[in-house]
Coordinates of C-alpha atoms in Angstrom, one line a residue:
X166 CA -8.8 28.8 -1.2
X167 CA -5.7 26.4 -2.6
X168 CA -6.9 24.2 -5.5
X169 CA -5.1 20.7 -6.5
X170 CA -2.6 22.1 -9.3
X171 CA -1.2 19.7 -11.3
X172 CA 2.5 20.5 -9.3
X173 CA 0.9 19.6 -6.4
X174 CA -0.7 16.2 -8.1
X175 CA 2.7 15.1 -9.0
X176 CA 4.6 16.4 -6.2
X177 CA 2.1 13.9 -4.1
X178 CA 2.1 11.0 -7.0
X179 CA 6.1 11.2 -6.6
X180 CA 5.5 11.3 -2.8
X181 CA 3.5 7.8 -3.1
X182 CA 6.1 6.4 -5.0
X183 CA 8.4 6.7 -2.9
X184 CA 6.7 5.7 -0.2
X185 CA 5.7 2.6 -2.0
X186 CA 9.0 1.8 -2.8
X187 CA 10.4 1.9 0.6
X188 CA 7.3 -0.6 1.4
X189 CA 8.2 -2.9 -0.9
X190 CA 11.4 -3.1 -1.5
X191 CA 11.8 -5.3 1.4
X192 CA 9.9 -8.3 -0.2
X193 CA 11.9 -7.7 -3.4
X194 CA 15.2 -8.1 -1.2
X195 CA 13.9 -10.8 0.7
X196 CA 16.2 -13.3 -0.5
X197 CA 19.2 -11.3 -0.3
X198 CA 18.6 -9.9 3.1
X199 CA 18.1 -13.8 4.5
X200 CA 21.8 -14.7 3.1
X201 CA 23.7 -11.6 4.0
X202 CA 22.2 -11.5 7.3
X203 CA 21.9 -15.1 7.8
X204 CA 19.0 -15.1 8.9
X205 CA 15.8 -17.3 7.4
X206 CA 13.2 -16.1 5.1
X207 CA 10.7 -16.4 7.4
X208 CA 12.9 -14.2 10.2
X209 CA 13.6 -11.8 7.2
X210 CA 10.1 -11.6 6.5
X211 CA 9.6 -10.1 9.9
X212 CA 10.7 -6.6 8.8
X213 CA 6.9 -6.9 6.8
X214 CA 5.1 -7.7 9.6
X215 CA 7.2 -5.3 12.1
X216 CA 6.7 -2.5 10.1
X217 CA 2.9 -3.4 8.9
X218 CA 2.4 -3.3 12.6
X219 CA 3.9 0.1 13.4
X220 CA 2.0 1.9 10.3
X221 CA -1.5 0.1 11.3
X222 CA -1.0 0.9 14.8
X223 CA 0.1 5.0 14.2
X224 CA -1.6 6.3 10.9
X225 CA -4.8 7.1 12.9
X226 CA -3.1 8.1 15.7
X227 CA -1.1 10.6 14.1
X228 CA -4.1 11.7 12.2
X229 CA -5.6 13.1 15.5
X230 CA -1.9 14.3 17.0
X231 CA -0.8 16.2 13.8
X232 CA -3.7 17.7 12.2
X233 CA -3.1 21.1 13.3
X234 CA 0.0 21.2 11.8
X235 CA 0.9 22.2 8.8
X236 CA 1.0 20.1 5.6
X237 CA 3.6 21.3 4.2
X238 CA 6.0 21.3 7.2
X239 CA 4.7 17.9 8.3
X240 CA 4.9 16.3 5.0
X241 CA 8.2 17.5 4.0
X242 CA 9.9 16.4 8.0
X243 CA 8.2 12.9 7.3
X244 CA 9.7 12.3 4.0
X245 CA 12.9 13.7 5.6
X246 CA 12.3 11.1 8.6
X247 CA 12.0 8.5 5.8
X248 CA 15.1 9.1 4.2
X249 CA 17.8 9.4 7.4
X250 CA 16.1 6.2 9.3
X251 CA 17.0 4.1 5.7
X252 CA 20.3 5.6 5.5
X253 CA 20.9 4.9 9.7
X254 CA 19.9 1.0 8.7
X255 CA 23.2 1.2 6.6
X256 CA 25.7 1.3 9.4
X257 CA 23.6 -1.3 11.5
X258 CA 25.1 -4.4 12.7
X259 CA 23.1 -6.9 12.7
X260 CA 19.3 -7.9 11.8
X261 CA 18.0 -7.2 15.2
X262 CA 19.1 -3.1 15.1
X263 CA 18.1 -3.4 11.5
X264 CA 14.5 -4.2 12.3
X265 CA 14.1 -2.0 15.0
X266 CA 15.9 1.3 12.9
X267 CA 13.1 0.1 10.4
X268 CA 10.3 0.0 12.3
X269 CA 11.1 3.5 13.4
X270 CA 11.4 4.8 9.9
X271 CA 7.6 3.1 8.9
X272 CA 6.6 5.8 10.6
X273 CA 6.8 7.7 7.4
X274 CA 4.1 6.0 5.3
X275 CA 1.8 6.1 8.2
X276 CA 1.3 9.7 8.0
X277 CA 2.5 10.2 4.4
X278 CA -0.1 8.6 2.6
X279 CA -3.3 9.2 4.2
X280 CA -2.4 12.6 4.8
X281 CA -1.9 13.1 1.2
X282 CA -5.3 11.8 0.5
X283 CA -6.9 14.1 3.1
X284 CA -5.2 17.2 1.7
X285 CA -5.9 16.2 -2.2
X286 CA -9.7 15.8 -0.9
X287 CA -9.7 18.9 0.1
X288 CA -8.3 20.7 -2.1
X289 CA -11.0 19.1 -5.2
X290 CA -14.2 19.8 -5.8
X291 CA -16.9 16.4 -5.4
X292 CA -16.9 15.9 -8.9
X293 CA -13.0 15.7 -9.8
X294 CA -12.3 14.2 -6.2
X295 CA -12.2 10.6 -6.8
X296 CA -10.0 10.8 -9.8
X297 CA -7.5 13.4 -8.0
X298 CA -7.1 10.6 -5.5
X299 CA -6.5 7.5 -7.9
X300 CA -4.3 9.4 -9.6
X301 CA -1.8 10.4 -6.7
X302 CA -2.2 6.7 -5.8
X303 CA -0.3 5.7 -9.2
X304 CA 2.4 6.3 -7.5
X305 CA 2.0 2.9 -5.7
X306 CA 1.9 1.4 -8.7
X307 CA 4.3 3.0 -10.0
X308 CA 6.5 2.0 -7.3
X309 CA 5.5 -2.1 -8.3
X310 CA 6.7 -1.6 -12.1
X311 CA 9.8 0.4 -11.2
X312 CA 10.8 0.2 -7.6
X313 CA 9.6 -3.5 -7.1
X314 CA 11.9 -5.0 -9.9
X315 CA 14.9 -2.8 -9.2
X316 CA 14.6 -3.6 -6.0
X317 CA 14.1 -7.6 -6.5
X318 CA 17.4 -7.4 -9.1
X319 CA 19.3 -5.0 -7.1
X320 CA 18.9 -6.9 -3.9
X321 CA 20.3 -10.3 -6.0
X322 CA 23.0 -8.7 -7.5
X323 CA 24.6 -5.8 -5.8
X324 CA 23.2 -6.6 -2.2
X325 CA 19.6 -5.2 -0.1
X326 CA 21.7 -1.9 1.2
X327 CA 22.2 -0.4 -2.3
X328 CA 18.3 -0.8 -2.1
X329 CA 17.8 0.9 1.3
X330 CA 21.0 3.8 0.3
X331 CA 18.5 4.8 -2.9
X332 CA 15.3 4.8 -1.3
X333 CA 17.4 7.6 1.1
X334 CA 18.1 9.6 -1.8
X335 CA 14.9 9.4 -3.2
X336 CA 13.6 10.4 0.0
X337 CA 15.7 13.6 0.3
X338 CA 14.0 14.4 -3.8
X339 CA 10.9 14.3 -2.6
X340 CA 11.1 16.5 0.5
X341 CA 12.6 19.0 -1.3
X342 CA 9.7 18.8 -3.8
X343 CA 7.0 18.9 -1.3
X344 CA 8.7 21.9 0.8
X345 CA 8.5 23.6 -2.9
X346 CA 5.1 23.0 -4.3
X347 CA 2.9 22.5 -1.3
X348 CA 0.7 25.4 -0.4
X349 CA 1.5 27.2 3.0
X350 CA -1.1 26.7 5.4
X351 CA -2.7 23.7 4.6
X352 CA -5.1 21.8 6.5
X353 CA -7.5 19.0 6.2
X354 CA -10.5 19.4 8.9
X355 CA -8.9 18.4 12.0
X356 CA -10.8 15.1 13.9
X357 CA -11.8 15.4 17.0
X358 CA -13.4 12.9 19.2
X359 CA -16.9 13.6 18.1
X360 CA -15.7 13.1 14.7
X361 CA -13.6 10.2 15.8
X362 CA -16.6 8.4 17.3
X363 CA -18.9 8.9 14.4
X364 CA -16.2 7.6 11.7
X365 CA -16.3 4.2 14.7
X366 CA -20.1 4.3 14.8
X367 CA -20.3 4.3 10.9
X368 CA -21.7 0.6 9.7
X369 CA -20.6 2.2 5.7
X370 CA -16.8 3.6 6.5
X371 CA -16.6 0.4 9.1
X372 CA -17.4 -2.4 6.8
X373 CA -15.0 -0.5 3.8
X374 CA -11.9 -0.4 6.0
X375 CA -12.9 -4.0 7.2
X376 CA -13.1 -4.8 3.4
X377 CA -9.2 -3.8 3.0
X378 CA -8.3 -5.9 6.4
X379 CA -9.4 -9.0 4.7
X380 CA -8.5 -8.1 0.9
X381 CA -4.8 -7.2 2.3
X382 CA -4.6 -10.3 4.7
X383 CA -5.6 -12.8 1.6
X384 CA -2.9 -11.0 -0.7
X385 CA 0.1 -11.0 1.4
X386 CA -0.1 -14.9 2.8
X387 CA 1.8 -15.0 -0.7
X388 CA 2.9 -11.1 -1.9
X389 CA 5.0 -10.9 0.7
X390 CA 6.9 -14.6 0.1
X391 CA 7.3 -13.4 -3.8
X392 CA 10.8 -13.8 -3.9
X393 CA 11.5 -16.9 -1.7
X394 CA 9.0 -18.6 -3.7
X395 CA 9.8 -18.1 -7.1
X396 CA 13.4 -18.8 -6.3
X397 CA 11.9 -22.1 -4.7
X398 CA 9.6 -23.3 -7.2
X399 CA 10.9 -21.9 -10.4
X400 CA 14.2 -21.6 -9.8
X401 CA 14.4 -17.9 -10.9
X402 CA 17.6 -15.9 -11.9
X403 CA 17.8 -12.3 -10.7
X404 CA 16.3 -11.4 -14.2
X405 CA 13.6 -13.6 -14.4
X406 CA 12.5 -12.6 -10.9
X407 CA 12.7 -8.4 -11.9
X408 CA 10.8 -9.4 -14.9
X409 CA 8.1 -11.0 -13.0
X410 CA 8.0 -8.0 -10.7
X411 CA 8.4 -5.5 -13.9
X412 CA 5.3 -7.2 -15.2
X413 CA 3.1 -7.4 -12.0
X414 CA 3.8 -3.9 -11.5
X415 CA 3.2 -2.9 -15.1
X416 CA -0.1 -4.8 -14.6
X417 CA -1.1 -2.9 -11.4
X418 CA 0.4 0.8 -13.6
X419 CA -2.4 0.1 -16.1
X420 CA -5.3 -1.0 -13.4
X421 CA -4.7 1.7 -11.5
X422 CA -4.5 4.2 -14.8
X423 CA -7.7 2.9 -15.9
X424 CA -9.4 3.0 -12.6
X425 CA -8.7 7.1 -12.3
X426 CA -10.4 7.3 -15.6
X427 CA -13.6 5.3 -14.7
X428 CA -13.9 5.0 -11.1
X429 CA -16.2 8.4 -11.1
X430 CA -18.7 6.8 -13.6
X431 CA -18.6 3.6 -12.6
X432 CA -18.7 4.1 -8.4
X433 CA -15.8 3.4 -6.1
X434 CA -18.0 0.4 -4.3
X435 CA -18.3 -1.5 -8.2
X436 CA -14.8 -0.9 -9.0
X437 CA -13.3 -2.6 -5.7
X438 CA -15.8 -5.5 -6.5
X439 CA -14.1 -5.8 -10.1
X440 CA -10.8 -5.4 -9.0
X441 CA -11.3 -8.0 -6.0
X442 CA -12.7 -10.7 -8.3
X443 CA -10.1 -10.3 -10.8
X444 CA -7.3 -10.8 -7.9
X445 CA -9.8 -14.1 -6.8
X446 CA -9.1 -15.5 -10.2
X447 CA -5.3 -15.2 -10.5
X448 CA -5.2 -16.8 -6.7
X449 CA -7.4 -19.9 -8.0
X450 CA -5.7 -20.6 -10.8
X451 CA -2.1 -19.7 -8.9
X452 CA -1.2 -24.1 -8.9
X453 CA -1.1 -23.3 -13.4
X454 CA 1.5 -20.9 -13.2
X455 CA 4.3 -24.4 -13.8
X456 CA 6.7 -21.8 -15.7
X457 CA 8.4 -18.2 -15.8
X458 CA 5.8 -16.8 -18.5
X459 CA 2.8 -19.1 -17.5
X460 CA 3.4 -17.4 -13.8
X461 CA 3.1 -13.8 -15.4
X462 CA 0.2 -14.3 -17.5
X463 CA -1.7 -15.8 -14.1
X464 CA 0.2 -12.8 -12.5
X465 CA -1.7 -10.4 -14.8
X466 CA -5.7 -10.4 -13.3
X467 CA -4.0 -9.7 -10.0
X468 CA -1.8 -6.9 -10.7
X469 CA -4.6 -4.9 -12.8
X470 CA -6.3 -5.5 -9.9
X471 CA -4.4 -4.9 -6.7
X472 CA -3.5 -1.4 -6.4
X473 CA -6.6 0.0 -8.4
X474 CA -8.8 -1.9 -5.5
X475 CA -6.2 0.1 -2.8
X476 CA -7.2 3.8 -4.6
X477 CA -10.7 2.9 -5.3
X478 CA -11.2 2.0 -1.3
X479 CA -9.7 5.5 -0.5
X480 CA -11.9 7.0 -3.0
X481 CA -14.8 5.4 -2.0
X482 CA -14.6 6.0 1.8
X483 CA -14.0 9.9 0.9
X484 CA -17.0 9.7 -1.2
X485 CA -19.1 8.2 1.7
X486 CA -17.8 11.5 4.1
X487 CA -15.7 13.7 3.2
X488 CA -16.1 15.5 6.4
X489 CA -14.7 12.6 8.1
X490 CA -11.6 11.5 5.0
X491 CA -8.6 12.3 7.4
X492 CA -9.9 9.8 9.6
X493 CA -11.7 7.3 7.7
X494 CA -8.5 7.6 5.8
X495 CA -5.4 6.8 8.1
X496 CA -7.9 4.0 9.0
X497 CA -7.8 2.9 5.6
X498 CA -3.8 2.8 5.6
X499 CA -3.7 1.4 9.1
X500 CA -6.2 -1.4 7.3
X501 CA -3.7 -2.2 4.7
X502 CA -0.9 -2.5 6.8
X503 CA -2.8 -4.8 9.6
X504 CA -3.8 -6.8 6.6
X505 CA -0.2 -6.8 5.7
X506 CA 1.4 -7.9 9.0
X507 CA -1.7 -10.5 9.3
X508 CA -0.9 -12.1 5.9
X509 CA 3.0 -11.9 6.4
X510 CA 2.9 -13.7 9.4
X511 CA 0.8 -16.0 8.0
X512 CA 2.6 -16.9 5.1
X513 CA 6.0 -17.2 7.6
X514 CA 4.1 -19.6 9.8
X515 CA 3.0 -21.9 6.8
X516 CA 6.6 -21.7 5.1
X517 CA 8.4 -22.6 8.8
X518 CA 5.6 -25.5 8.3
X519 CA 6.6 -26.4 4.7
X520 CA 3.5 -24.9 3.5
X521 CA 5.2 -22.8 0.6
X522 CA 2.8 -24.5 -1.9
X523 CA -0.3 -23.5 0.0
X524 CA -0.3 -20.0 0.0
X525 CA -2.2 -19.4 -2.4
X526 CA -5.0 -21.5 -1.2
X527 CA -5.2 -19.0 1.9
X528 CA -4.6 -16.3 -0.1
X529 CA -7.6 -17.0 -2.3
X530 CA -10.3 -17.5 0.7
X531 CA -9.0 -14.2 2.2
X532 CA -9.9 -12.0 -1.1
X533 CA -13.3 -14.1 -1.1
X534 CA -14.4 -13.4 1.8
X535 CA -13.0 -9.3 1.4
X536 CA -15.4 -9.1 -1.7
X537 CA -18.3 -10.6 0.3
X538 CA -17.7 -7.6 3.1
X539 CA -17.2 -5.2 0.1
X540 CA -20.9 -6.5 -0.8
X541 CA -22.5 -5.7 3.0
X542 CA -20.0 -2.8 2.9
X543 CA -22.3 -1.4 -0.7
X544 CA -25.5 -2.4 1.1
X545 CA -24.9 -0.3 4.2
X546 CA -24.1 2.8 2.5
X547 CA -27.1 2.3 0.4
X548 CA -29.0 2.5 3.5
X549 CA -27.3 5.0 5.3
X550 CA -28.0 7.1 2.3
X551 CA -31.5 6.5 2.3
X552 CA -31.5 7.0 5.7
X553 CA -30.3 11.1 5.2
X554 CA -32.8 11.0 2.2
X555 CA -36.0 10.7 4.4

């Protein structure tokens, strides 16, 4: 039986990175994509909610199409996938082929990311499981210290396709790292209906996914409008908007690092309640945030908190059934990206109805009422466990 080596932890960790960059690198190069294809921010901004719609839609749907194929091969073609779509959006001519070449190439995080999760659950024993997991997900935050401030200071200075022409490259890295370190003959559990239906019918798994619909919805009303609105209300320099990303990342880095150390001890279901609170208290006091390093000390509660909360949900729906994690988790990912596309468009429809300086008044109610489901979401596993007890 394969076991998680450490080649294959950081081969996936790497993988999530990348991944993550490609995801956001697009808000980083918001405002720079608006002027060079002159289109408006909240037009831009539809290559979020495009693309949130194509991975929520497919990630469970490939979970079911591809799992009898090898992880390896799969992984490796995905990442592959990932790499040629970005490099096709080069040559594009305008916004319209851009966002559909795009959309196309979302694909990739769709199946990369929860499939990643599936095989690292496998290949771990109960015990070690939930900290194998956080700990390929730093790669995500990873992606928010490095690939979100390159990206944001990048896109200002040298233009959004340099972005898009190194997120190829990287691309390319890591399927040639995957094709080497992988384990031939790799396979989660495959679903099948049965398996489908009970991971539907599962009040525990149900109310966690619905847990990262609403936390994800609250946080991109105003993640996703970063750029535009720092530029806006602080009048931010292609510096002081990297460092802003640098340090949100950097925030979500150490959450996330500190979340793979305790999230075994402490339970999944507490640490998404932490993190979700902490994220609640940057949004309320979002209106104090009147300069560059005011902004980044509010900044700071919801980067420790945002991407720890995203690993601890995958950790905790594998914990609930492990028998069920390739499904439970592509509906996880499709979850974040719904939440995603939900908030982006959001946001766009507030800022095309000068509502910039309210986002973070919806943004606050949305992670409210996502800790309030994570709440019902404890209290039904509690009973479903009790339930298997007797």
């Amino acid at each position: 039986m394969h076991r998680a080596s450490p080649a294959v932890l950081w081969c996936f960790l790497f993988g999530n990175f990348v991944i993550g960059f490609g995801v956001l690198m697009v808000p980083g190069s918001l405002n720079d994509i608006s002027h060079d294809l002159q289109v408006s921010v909240a037009q831009a901004g539809f290559l979020i909610t495009a693309g949130s719609v194509l991975m929520c839609l497919s990630a469970p749907v490939f979970a079911t199409v591809l799992a009898k194929h090898d992880r390896r091969k799969l992984l490796t073609w995905v990442m592959l996938w990932y790499g040629a779509t970005h490099a096709l959006t080069l040559v594009m001519p305008g916004f319209n082929e851009i966002l559909w070449v795009r959309v196309l190439a979302m694909v990739a995080p769709a199946i990369f990311t929860p499939q990643a999760a599936a095989c690292i659950g496998q290949l771990t024993a109960p015990e070690r499981r939930g900290r194998a997991i956080t700990f390929v997900f730093l790669g995500w935050s990873v992606a928010s210290v490095v690939g979100m401030p390159i990206a944001a200071w990048m896109g200002e200075v040298y233009g959004w396709r340099v972005v898009f022409g190194m997120l190829s490259v990287l691309s390319l890295i890591s399927a040639a790292w995957v094709w080497r370190v992988v384990p031939n003959g790799l396979q989660p559990p495959v679903m099948s209906l049965a398996a489908w239906r009970q991971t539907f019918l599962s009040k525990p798994l149900m109310f966690t996914v619905f847990v990262t619909v609403i936390s994800a919805s609250g946080q991109f009303v105003l993640t996703a409008y970063f750029a535009p609105y720092f530029k806006q209300t602080l009048a931010t320099s292609p510096a002081d908007l990297s460092l802003l990303f640098g340090w949100f990342g950097a925030c979500g880095l150490l959450g996330n690092m500190l979340l793979s150390r305790k999230v075994d001890r402490v339970g999944a279901a507490k640490a998404v309640n932490f993190c979700l609170l902490l994220m609640s208290f940057s949004l309320l006091l979002w209106p104090l945030g009147s300069n560059l390093w005011l902004a980044a000390l509010i900044l700071t509660p919801w980067g420790l908190g945002m991407f720890a909360a995203n690993s601890a949900q995958q950790a905790r729906l594998i914990q609930i059934a492990p028998e069920l994690a390739s499904g439970s988790v592509a509906l996880n990912t499709s979850a974040i990206y719904l939440g995603q596309a939900i908030g982006s468009a959001g946001g766009a429809w507030l800022i095309t109805h000068d509502g910039m300086a309210q986002l973070h008044w919806f943004g606050w109610v949305g992670v409210l009422l996502a800790l309030l489901m994570s709440l019902l979401a404890a209290r039904a596993t509690r009973r479903a466990h009790r339930a298997r007890v007797t």
